Short mmCIF file of C-alpha atoms in Angstrom, two decimals:
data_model
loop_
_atom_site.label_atom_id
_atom_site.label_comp_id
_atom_site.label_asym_id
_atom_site.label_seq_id
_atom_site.Cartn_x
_atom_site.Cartn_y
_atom_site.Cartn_z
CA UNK A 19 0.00 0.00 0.00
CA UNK A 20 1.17 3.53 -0.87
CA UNK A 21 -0.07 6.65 1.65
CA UNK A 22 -0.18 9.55 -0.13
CA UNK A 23 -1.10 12.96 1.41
CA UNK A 24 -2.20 15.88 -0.53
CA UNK A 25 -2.99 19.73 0.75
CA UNK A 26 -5.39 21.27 -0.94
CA UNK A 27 -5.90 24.83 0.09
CA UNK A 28 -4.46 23.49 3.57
CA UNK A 29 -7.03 20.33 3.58
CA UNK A 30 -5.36 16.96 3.71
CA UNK A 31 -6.61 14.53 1.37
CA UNK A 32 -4.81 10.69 2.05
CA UNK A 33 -4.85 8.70 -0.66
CA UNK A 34 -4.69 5.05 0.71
CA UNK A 35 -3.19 3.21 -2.93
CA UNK A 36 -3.70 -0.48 -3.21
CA UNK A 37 -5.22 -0.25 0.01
CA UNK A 38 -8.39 -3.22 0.36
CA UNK A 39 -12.05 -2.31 1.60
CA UNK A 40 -11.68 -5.12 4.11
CA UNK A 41 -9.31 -2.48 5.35
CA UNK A 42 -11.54 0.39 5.94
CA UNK A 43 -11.82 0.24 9.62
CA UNK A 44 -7.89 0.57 10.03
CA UNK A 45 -8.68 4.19 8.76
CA UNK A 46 -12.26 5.48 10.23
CA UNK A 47 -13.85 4.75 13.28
CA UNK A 48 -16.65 2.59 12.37
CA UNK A 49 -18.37 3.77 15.51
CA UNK A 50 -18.45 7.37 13.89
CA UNK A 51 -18.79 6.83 10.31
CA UNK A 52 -21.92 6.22 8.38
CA UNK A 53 -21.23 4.51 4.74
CA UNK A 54 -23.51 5.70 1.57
CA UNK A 55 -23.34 2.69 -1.14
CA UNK A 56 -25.75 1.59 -4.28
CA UNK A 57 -27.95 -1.37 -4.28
CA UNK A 58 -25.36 -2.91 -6.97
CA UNK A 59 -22.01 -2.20 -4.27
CA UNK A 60 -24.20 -3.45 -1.80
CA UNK A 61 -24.82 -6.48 -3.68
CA UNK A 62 -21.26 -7.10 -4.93
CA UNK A 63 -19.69 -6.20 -1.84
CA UNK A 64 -21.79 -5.44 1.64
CA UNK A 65 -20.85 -8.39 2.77
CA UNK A 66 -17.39 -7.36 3.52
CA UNK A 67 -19.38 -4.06 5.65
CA UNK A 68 -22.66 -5.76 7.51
CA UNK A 69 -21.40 -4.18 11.24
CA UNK A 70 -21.30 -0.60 9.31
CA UNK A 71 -24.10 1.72 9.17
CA UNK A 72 -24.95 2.19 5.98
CA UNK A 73 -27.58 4.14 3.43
CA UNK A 74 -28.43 2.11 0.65
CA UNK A 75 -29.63 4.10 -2.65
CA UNK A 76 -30.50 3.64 -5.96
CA UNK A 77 -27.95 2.96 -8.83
CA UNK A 78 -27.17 5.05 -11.85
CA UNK A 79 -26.49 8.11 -13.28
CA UNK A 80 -30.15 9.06 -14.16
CA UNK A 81 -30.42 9.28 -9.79
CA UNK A 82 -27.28 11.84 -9.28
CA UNK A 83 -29.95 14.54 -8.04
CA UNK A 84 -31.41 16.10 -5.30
CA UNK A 85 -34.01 13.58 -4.18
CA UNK A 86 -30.74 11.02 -3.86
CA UNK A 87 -29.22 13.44 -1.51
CA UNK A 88 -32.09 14.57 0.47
CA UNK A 89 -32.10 10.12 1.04
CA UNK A 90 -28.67 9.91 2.16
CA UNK A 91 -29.41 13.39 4.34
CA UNK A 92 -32.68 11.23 5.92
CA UNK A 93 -30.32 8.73 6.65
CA UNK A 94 -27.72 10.58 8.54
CA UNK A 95 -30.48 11.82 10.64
CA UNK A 96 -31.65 8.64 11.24
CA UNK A 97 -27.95 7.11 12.25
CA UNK A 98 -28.02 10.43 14.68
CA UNK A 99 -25.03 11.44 12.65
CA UNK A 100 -23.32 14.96 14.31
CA UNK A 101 -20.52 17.24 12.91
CA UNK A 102 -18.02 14.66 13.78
CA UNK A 103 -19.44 11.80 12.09
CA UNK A 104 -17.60 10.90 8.49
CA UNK A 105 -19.93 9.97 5.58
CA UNK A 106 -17.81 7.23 3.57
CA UNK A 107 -19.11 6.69 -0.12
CA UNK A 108 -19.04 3.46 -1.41
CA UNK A 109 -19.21 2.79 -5.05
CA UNK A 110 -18.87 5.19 -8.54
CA UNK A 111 -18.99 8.60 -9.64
CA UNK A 112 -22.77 9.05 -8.90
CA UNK A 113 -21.78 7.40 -5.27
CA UNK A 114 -18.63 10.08 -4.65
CA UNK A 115 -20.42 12.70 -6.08
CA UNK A 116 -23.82 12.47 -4.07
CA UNK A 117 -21.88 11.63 -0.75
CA UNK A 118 -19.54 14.08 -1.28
CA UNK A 119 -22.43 16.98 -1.98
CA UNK A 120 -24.58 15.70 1.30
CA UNK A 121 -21.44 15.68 3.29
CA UNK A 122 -20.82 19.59 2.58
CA UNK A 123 -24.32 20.49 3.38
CA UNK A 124 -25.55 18.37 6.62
CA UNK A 125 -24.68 20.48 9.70
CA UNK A 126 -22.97 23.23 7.53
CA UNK A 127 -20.25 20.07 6.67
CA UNK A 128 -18.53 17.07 7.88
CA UNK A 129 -15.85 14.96 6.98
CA UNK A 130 -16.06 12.55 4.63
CA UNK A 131 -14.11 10.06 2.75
CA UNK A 132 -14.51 8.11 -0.89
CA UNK A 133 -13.69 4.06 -1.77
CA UNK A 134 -14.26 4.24 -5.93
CA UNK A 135 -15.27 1.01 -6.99
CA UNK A 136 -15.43 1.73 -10.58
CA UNK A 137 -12.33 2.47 -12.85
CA UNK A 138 -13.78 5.76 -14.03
CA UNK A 139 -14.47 6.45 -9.99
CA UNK A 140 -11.31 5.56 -9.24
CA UNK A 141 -8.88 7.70 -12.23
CA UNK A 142 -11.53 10.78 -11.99
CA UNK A 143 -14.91 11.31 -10.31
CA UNK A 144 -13.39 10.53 -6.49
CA UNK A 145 -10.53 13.16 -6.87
CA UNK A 146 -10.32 16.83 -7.08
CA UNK A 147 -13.32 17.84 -4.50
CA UNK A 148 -16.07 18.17 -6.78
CA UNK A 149 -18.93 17.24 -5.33
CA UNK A 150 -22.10 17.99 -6.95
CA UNK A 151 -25.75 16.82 -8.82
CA UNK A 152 -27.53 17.12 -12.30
CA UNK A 153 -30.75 18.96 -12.37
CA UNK A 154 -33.53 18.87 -14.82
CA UNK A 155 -31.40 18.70 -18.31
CA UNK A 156 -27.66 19.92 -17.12
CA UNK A 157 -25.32 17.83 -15.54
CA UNK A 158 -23.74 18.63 -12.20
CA UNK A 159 -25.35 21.99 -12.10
CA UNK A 160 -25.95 21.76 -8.06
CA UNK A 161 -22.34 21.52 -6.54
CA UNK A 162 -19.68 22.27 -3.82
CA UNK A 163 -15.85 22.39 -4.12
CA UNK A 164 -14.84 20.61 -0.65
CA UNK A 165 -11.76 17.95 -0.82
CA UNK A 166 -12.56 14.06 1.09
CA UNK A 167 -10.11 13.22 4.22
CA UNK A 168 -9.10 10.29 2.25
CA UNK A 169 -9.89 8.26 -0.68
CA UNK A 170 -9.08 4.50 -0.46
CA UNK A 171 -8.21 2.82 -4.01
CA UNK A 172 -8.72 -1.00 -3.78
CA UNK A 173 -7.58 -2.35 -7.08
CA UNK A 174 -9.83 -5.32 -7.04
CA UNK A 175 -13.12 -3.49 -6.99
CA UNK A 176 -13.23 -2.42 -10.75
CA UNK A 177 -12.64 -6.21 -11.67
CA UNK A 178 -16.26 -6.97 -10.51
CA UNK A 179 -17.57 -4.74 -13.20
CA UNK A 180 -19.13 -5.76 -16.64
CA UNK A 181 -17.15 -5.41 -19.70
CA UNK A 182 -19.29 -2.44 -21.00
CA UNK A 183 -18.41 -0.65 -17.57
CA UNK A 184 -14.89 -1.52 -17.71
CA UNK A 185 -14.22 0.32 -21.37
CA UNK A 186 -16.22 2.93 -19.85
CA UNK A 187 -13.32 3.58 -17.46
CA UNK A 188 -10.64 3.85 -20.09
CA UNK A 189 -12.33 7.55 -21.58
CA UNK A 190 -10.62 9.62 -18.60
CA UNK A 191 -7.30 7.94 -18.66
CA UNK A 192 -6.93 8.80 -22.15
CA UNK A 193 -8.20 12.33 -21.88
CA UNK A 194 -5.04 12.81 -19.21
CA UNK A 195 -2.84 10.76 -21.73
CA UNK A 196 -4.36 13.49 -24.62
CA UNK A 197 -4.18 17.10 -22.33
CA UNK A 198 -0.81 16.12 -20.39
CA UNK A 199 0.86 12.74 -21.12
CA UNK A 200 1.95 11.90 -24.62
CA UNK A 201 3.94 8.72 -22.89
CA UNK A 202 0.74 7.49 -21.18
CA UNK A 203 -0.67 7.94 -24.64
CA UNK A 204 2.47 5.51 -26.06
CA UNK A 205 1.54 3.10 -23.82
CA UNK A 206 -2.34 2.99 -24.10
CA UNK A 207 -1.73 2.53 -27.17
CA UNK A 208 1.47 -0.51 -26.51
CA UNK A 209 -0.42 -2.45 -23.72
CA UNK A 210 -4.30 -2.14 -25.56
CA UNK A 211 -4.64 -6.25 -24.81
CA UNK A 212 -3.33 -6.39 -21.51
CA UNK A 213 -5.39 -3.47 -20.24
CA UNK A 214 -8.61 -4.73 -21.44
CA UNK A 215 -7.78 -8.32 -20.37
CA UNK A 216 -7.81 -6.78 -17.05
CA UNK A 217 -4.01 -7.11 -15.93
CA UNK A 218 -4.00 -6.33 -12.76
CA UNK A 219 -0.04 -4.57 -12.99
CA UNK A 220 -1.27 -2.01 -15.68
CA UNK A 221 -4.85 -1.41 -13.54
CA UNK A 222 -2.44 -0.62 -11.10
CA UNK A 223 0.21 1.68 -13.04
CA UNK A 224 -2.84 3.41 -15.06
CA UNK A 225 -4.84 4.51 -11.76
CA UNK A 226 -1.98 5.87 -10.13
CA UNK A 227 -0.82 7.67 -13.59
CA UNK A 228 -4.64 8.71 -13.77
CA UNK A 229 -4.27 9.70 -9.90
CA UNK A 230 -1.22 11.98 -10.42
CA UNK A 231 -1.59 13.89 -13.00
CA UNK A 232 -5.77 15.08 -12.18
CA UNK A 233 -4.41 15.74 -8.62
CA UNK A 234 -1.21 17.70 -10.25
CA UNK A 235 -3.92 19.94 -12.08
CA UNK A 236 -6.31 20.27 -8.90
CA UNK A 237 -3.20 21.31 -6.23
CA UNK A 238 -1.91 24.12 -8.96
CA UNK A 239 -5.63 25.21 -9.47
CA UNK A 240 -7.94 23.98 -7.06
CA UNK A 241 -11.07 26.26 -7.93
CA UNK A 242 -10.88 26.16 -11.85
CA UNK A 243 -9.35 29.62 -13.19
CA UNK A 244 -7.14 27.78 -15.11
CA UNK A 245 -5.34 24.61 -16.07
CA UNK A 246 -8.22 22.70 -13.85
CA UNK A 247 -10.08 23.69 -17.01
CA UNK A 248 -7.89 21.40 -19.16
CA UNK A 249 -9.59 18.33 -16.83
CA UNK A 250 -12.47 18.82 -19.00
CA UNK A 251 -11.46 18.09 -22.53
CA UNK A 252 -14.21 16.43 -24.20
CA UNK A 253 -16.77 16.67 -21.60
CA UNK A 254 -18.30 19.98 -23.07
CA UNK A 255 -19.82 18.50 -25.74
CA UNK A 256 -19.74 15.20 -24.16
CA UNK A 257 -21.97 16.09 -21.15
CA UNK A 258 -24.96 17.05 -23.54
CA UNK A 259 -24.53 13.98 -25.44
CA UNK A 260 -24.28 11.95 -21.98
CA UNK A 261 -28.23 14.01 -21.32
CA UNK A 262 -29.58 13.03 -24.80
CA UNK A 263 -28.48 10.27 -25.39
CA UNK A 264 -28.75 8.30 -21.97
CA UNK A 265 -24.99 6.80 -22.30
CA UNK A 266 -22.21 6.26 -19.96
CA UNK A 267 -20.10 9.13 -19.01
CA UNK A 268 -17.07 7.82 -20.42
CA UNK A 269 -18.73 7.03 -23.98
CA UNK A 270 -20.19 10.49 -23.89
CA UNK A 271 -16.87 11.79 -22.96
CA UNK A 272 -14.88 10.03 -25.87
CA UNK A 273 -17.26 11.20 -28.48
CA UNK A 274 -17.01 14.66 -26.99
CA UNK A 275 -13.09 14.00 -27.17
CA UNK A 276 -12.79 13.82 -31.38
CA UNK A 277 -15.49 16.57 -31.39
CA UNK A 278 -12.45 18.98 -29.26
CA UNK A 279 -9.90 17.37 -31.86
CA UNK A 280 -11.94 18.78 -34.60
CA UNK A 281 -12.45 21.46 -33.46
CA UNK A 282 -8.63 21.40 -32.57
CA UNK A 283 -7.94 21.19 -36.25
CA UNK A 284 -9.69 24.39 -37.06
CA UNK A 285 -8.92 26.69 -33.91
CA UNK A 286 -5.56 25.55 -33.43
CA UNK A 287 -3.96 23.35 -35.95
CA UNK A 288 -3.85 20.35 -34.87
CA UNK A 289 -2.75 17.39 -36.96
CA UNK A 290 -5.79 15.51 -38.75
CA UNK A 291 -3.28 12.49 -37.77
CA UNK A 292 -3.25 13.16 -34.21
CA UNK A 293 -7.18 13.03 -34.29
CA UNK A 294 -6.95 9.97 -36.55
CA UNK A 295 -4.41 8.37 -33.95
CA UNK A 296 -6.84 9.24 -31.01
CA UNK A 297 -9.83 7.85 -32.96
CA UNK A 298 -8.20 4.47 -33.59
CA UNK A 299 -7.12 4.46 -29.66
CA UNK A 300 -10.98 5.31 -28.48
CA UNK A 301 -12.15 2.56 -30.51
CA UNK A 302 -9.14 -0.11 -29.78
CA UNK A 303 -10.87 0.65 -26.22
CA UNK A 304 -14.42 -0.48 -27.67
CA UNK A 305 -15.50 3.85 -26.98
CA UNK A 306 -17.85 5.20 -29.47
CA UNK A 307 -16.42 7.75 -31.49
CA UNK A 308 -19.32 8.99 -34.30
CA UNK A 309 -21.20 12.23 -33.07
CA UNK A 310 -24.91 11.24 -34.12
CA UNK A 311 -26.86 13.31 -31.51
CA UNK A 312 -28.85 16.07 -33.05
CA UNK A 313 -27.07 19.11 -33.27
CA UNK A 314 -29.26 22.09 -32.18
CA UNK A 315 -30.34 20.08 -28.94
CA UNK A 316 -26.47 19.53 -28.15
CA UNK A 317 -26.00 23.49 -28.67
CA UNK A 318 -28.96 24.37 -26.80
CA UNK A 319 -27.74 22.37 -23.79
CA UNK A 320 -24.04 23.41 -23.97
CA UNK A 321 -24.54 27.12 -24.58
CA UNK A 322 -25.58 27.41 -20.87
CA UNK A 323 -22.39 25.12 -20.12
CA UNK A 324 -20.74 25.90 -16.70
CA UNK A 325 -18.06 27.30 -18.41
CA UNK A 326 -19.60 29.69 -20.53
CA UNK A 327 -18.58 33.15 -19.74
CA UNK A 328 -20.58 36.16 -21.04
CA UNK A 329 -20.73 35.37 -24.98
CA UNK A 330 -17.88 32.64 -25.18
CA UNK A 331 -17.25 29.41 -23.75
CA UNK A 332 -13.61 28.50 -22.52
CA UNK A 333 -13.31 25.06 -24.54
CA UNK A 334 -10.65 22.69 -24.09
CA UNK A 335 -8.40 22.33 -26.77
CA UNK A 336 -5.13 20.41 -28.37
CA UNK A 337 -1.96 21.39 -29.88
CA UNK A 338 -0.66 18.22 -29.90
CA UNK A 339 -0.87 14.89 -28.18
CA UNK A 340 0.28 15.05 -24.53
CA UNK A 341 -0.74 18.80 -24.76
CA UNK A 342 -3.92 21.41 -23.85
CA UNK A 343 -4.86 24.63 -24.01
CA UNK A 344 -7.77 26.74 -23.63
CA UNK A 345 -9.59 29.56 -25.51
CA UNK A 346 -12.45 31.27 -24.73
CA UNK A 347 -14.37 30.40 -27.88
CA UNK A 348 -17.44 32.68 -28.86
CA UNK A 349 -20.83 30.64 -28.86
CA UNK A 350 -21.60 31.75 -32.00
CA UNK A 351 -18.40 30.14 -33.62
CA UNK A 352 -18.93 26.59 -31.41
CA UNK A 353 -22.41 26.78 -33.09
CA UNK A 354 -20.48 27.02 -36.79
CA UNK A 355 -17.78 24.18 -36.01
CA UNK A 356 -21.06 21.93 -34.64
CA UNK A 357 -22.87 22.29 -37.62
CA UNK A 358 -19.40 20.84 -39.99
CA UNK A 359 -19.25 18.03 -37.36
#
């Protein structure tokens, strides 16, 4: 196990690497801790955590609102939780983001801590302090910036997941390997079979690559004035595509990701060979690539985008492989390069 600590903005985040869940109580007082979890964790896994208190809730993405977090709120009044008590979320990014959210607001905030169980929980949603909900047709509108005590990484809790879940993963690693790492891009590319047999070694060297380089961005800029923005390369486009469309966040993400590389093309020169390299890697990882949603109900949602400022949205863009930048891009000209998608 690796014990990491992190300061952001002078709160301590330890990340517990390679740590196991059976291991959880060597890190939180059970006595003092309340655990938030899906029905499918608690399935897989609440075995392991039967002496815990726990709120069980719904799975999926279509849940991450405020109705989920006014349960998990019921249920920390029902456990007689108090400002001391640490709210430990259980299970993927809906999980870390909803726990995270109700954790801020109960009693004005208390402490709380993430185990990711999926591989896209695990290299993005659990790290970085975002904590927040969809509502009505925008994604993670409702939100907090507040960083977990700790995050526990148990490598063998993303090998329970179902194939479809598991490529679903592999969208943010390559989006670091795209804005910051052309090496991690090399070997994406050099270990494809090994990865998506499930190889426990590169699990293991991709999370903590994945790990290091988001929580590089969020210590240098915590509340998103700057390179924090790079973090969300393809999910612009790819968050109205993930509303419309009803797909996983990672699919949504990696058509979102050639959409930027288009764009890239146009705004900033990028190679069409780069976006051709980054298309065959998306779909050696079994990620859709095609943008088929239609096109003025992908504007409408993404012109009110959280990064939109005034007339212009600051988009994430490439210069090359292994490396971002962003312009503020007027919404006027995003509506142009959507229509030659």
């Amino acid at each position: 196990m690796k014990k990491l600590t992190n300061n952001f903005q002078q709160q301590a985040t330890t990340y517990f690497m390679g740590e196991s869940l059976l291991q959880l109580g060597n890190h939180v007082d059970r006595n003092r801790s309340v655990l938030v979890i899906d029905e499918n964790v608690e399935r897989l896994h609440g075995h392991h955590l039967h002496d815990w208190k726990k709120i069980v809730v719904p799975a999926g993405e279509e849940v991450k609102n405020m109705a989920t977090v006014e349960l998990v709120i019921d249920g920390l009044a029902a456990h007689e939780a108090d400002r001391k008590t640490t709210l430990i979320g259980i299970g993927g990014g809906m999980i870390t983001d909803v726990a995270g959210f109700a954790a801020s607001i109960y009693m004005r905030g208390i402490p709380f801590g993430f185990v990711p169980s999926t591989l896209l929980a695990q290299v993005d949603a659990s790290i970085g302090g975002k904590n927040g909900v969809s509502h009505g047709k925008h994604k993670n509108l409702l939100g907090t910036i507040r960083q977990p005590e700790f995050i526990l990484f148990d490598y063998a809790l993303p090998l329970t997941m179902p194939a479809e879940e598991w490529h679903n993963g592999f969208a943010e690693i390559i989006k670091y390997a795209c804005i910051m790492d052309a090496e991690l891009f090399d070997y994406l590319e050099t270990n494809r079979e090994k990865a998506l047999a499930r190889d426990v070694a590169v699990l293991e060297y991709l999370v903590e690559k994945s790990v290091a380089a988001k929580t590089k961005v969020v210590l240098e800029d915590e509340f998103e004035n700057g390179p924090r923005r790079w973090l969300n390369f393809g999910h612009t486009l790819g968050h109205a595509v993930e509303k419309l469309e009803h797909i996983a966040h990672g699919k949504a993400v990696a058509i979102g990701m050639i959409a930027a590389a288009r764009f890239s093309e146009q705004l900033m020169g990028f190679s069409n060979d780069e976006t051709l390299r980054l298309i065959k890697l998306l779909t050696d990882y079994q990620l859709p690539v095609a943008f088929t949603s239609d096109k003025a109900a992908v504007f409408d949602i993404f012109k009110l985008d959280k990064k939109r400022e005034k007339d212009a949205i600051h988009f994430v863009l490439l210069e090359k492989i292994g490396k971002a930048t962003t312009m503020p891009v007027p919404i006027t000209d995003l509506q142009l390069l959507l229509q030659a998608l």
